[in-house]
Amino acid sequence: GAGVSQTPSNKVTEKGKYVELRCDPISGHTALYWYRQSLGQGPEFLIYFQGTGAADDSGLPNDRFFAVRPEGSVSTLKIQRTERGDSAVYLCASSSAGDTQYFGPGTRLTVL
Amino acid sequence: AQKITQTQPGMFVQEKEAVTLDCTYDTSDPSYGLFWYKQPSSGEMIFLIYQGSYDQQNATEGRYSLNFQKARKSANLVISASQLGDSAMYFCAMRETNTGTASKLTFGTGTRLQVTL
């Protein structure tokens, strides 16, 4: 079956702009996670959804970051007023309840 | 406090040899899960193996095995019969609930493995 997909694969934007990153989880997976991976580091947790609701958003760095999952499937990570420090690979993962998380290919965000 | 520690930034192994990648963890939760992921240069995180804190046996998946030493809080990954395609970054991760409940993963900084001829 299809894995986790993320679009776009690459996004280049200018400082101060707004961006949206999309994640399409594995069909039937109820949990969806967002992580951010900076160069040379392991992924860092941002937020996860159980169904439509954010179960844990403790990793969001500030109020410029927001994520939604309105129908319990596709999720969008939204970043307002982007800064150069937001440049990273944004990884999405999904799981069936508490099972193993399967990752998508990531979106590489570059803020100029 | 760092919860997952991978002390080997880089490792080399000859093809067909075995290699051990180290991982230690810190948690006060009695119920947790430990994972290893592989990240090739393409960037995708590939799940390799899982060990639950209550599992009596060490996990194995093909050429991968997890050397779980609970008292020492270590969860080392052993790759047997290394292949050139094993060259990648390897991440150890912990979930601070065992099963049944979705929860975030905390990752280490990774070990870059290079398999040589």
XYZ file of C-alpha atoms in Angstrom:
229
model
C 0.000 0.000 0.000
C 0.964 3.652 -0.263
C 3.236 5.097 2.389
C 3.206 8.543 3.947
C 3.431 11.271 1.332
C 4.507 14.869 1.797
C 4.237 17.842 -0.497
C 6.078 19.787 -1.633
C 9.369 17.902 -1.506
C 11.234 21.200 -1.554
C 10.094 24.692 -0.670
C 12.152 27.840 -0.999
C 10.674 30.996 0.447
C 11.728 34.438 1.547
C 12.014 35.593 5.116
C 8.669 36.837 6.397
C 6.528 34.769 4.040
C 3.864 32.221 4.969
C 4.250 28.530 4.037
C 2.098 25.426 4.217
C 3.470 21.903 4.255
C 1.156 18.981 3.604
C 1.203 15.410 4.895
C -0.943 12.532 3.676
C -0.684 9.613 6.141
C -0.997 5.906 5.554
C -4.651 5.070 5.053
C -6.325 4.101 8.316
C -3.619 5.478 10.580
C -5.236 7.462 13.365
C -2.112 9.149 14.704
C -0.078 11.698 12.740
C 3.159 13.329 13.835
C 5.279 16.253 12.697
C 9.017 16.450 13.344
C 11.710 18.907 12.287
C 15.229 17.802 11.417
C 18.028 20.338 11.247
C 21.281 19.536 9.489
C 23.344 16.999 11.400
C 20.693 16.413 14.042
C 18.062 13.845 14.835
C 14.410 14.693 14.244
C 12.764 16.853 16.910
C 9.118 16.451 17.775
C 6.732 19.287 16.955
C 3.126 18.084 17.319
C 0.983 14.996 17.017
C -2.680 14.380 16.279
C -4.927 11.599 17.418
C -7.782 11.825 14.949
C -8.634 15.477 14.358
C -7.337 16.871 17.626
C -3.822 17.858 18.590
C -2.950 15.476 21.419
C 0.449 17.032 22.120
C 1.737 20.298 20.649
C 4.506 20.795 23.185
C 7.203 20.788 20.515
C 5.940 23.737 18.501
C 8.700 26.343 18.951
C 6.452 29.426 19.007
C 3.098 30.764 17.892
C 4.263 31.178 14.295
C 3.824 27.427 13.919
C 0.386 25.874 13.658
C -0.929 22.557 12.373
C -4.372 21.224 11.514
C -5.933 17.900 10.631
C -9.576 18.816 10.029
C -10.892 15.461 8.812
C -8.548 13.157 10.681
C -6.493 12.286 7.632
C -4.401 14.879 5.768
C -2.544 17.405 7.919
C -1.086 20.799 7.111
C 1.754 22.433 9.008
C 1.571 26.203 8.702
C 4.436 28.575 9.395
C 3.819 32.316 9.508
C 6.439 35.047 9.100
C 9.162 32.547 8.280
C 12.654 33.108 9.618
C 15.985 31.795 8.370
C 16.177 29.579 11.458
C 13.074 27.720 10.276
C 15.118 26.164 7.466
C 15.108 22.409 8.018
C 13.576 19.180 6.777
C 10.045 18.763 8.075
C 9.140 15.108 8.527
C 5.684 13.662 8.911
C 4.943 10.217 10.324
C 1.808 8.221 10.964
C 0.917 5.230 13.081
C -1.988 3.052 14.008
C -2.617 4.104 17.636
C 0.561 3.358 19.607
C 2.259 1.276 16.974
C 5.410 1.989 14.992
C 5.640 5.382 13.321
C 6.257 5.325 9.576
C 7.822 8.394 8.051
C 7.324 10.249 4.821
C 10.147 11.540 2.615
C 10.073 15.000 4.199
C 9.804 18.561 2.943
C 13.037 20.508 2.748
C 12.243 24.118 3.661
C 14.745 26.828 2.836
C 14.118 30.356 4.046
C 16.263 32.924 2.263
C 18.612 16.250 30.090
C 19.453 14.247 27.009
C 17.238 11.201 26.893
C 18.864 9.314 24.023
C 22.640 9.252 23.679
C 24.495 7.972 20.652
C 28.185 8.438 21.317
C 29.511 7.300 17.938
C 29.185 10.078 15.363
C 30.706 7.810 12.710
C 31.559 4.151 12.259
C 33.299 2.131 9.566
C 32.754 -1.568 8.936
C 33.981 -3.902 6.237
C 31.476 -5.616 4.023
C 30.236 -8.934 5.464
C 31.392 -8.046 8.971
C 29.110 -7.334 11.934
C 28.860 -3.912 13.552
C 27.338 -2.606 16.786
C 25.873 0.876 17.040
C 25.542 2.144 20.594
C 22.509 3.740 22.208
C 21.835 4.588 25.828
C 18.653 6.121 27.134
C 17.283 7.785 30.219
C 13.733 7.539 31.483
C 11.883 7.129 34.752
C 8.843 5.655 33.005
C 8.680 1.856 33.515
C 6.831 1.474 30.221
C 8.661 2.582 27.093
C 9.642 1.491 23.620
C 12.944 1.729 21.805
C 13.322 2.038 18.046
C 16.050 2.137 15.457
C 15.612 3.946 12.173
C 17.874 4.112 9.132
C 18.164 7.312 7.122
C 19.937 6.926 3.768
C 21.163 9.942 1.855
C 17.738 10.167 0.207
C 16.440 11.412 3.573
C 13.577 9.053 4.341
C 13.480 7.497 7.817
C 13.148 3.726 7.529
C 11.976 1.709 10.533
C 14.302 -1.174 11.371
C 13.481 -2.708 14.737
C 11.506 -2.212 17.952
C 12.029 -3.313 21.559
C 9.445 -2.891 24.286
C 10.588 -2.362 27.849
C 8.692 -5.435 29.033
C 9.857 -7.711 26.241
C 11.746 -10.680 27.633
C 13.643 -11.476 24.466
C 15.926 -9.240 22.433
C 14.254 -8.151 19.214
C 15.517 -9.480 15.883
C 14.558 -8.574 12.309
C 16.589 -10.341 9.659
C 20.163 -9.045 9.870
C 19.222 -6.582 12.604
C 19.150 -7.416 16.284
C 18.775 -5.234 19.319
C 21.025 -5.903 22.325
C 18.709 -4.689 25.098
C 20.306 -4.337 28.536
C 17.626 -2.819 30.714
C 19.689 -2.382 33.876
C 22.331 -0.493 31.909
C 19.695 1.407 29.935
C 21.285 0.479 26.658
C 19.715 -0.625 23.384
C 22.517 -1.270 20.924
C 21.788 -2.174 17.316
C 23.741 -5.063 15.838
C 23.909 -5.394 12.066
C 25.276 -8.733 10.896
C 26.859 -9.431 7.508
C 27.076 -5.740 6.551
C 26.260 -4.764 2.984
C 27.220 -1.678 1.006
C 23.575 -0.627 1.089
C 23.739 -0.390 4.871
C 25.751 2.831 4.565
C 23.473 5.476 6.104
C 22.683 7.430 9.259
C 21.189 5.354 12.054
C 18.998 6.869 14.736
C 17.972 5.429 18.057
C 14.649 6.696 19.412
C 12.499 6.224 22.488
C 8.783 6.431 23.052
C 7.868 6.902 26.710
C 4.864 4.611 26.612
C 5.069 0.990 25.642
C 2.143 0.030 23.455
C -1.406 1.082 22.785
C -0.922 4.802 23.249
C 0.377 7.123 20.593
C 3.252 9.265 21.793
C 6.145 11.281 20.432
C 9.551 9.819 19.700
C 12.722 11.312 21.150
C 15.718 10.763 18.875
C 19.443 10.632 19.410
C 21.912 12.538 17.267
C 22.617 9.545 15.072
C 25.580 7.468 13.938
C 26.832 7.578 10.369
C 27.773 4.083 9.232
C 30.053 3.591 6.257
C 30.435 0.087 4.850
C 33.686 -0.459 2.950
C 34.825 -3.152 0.533
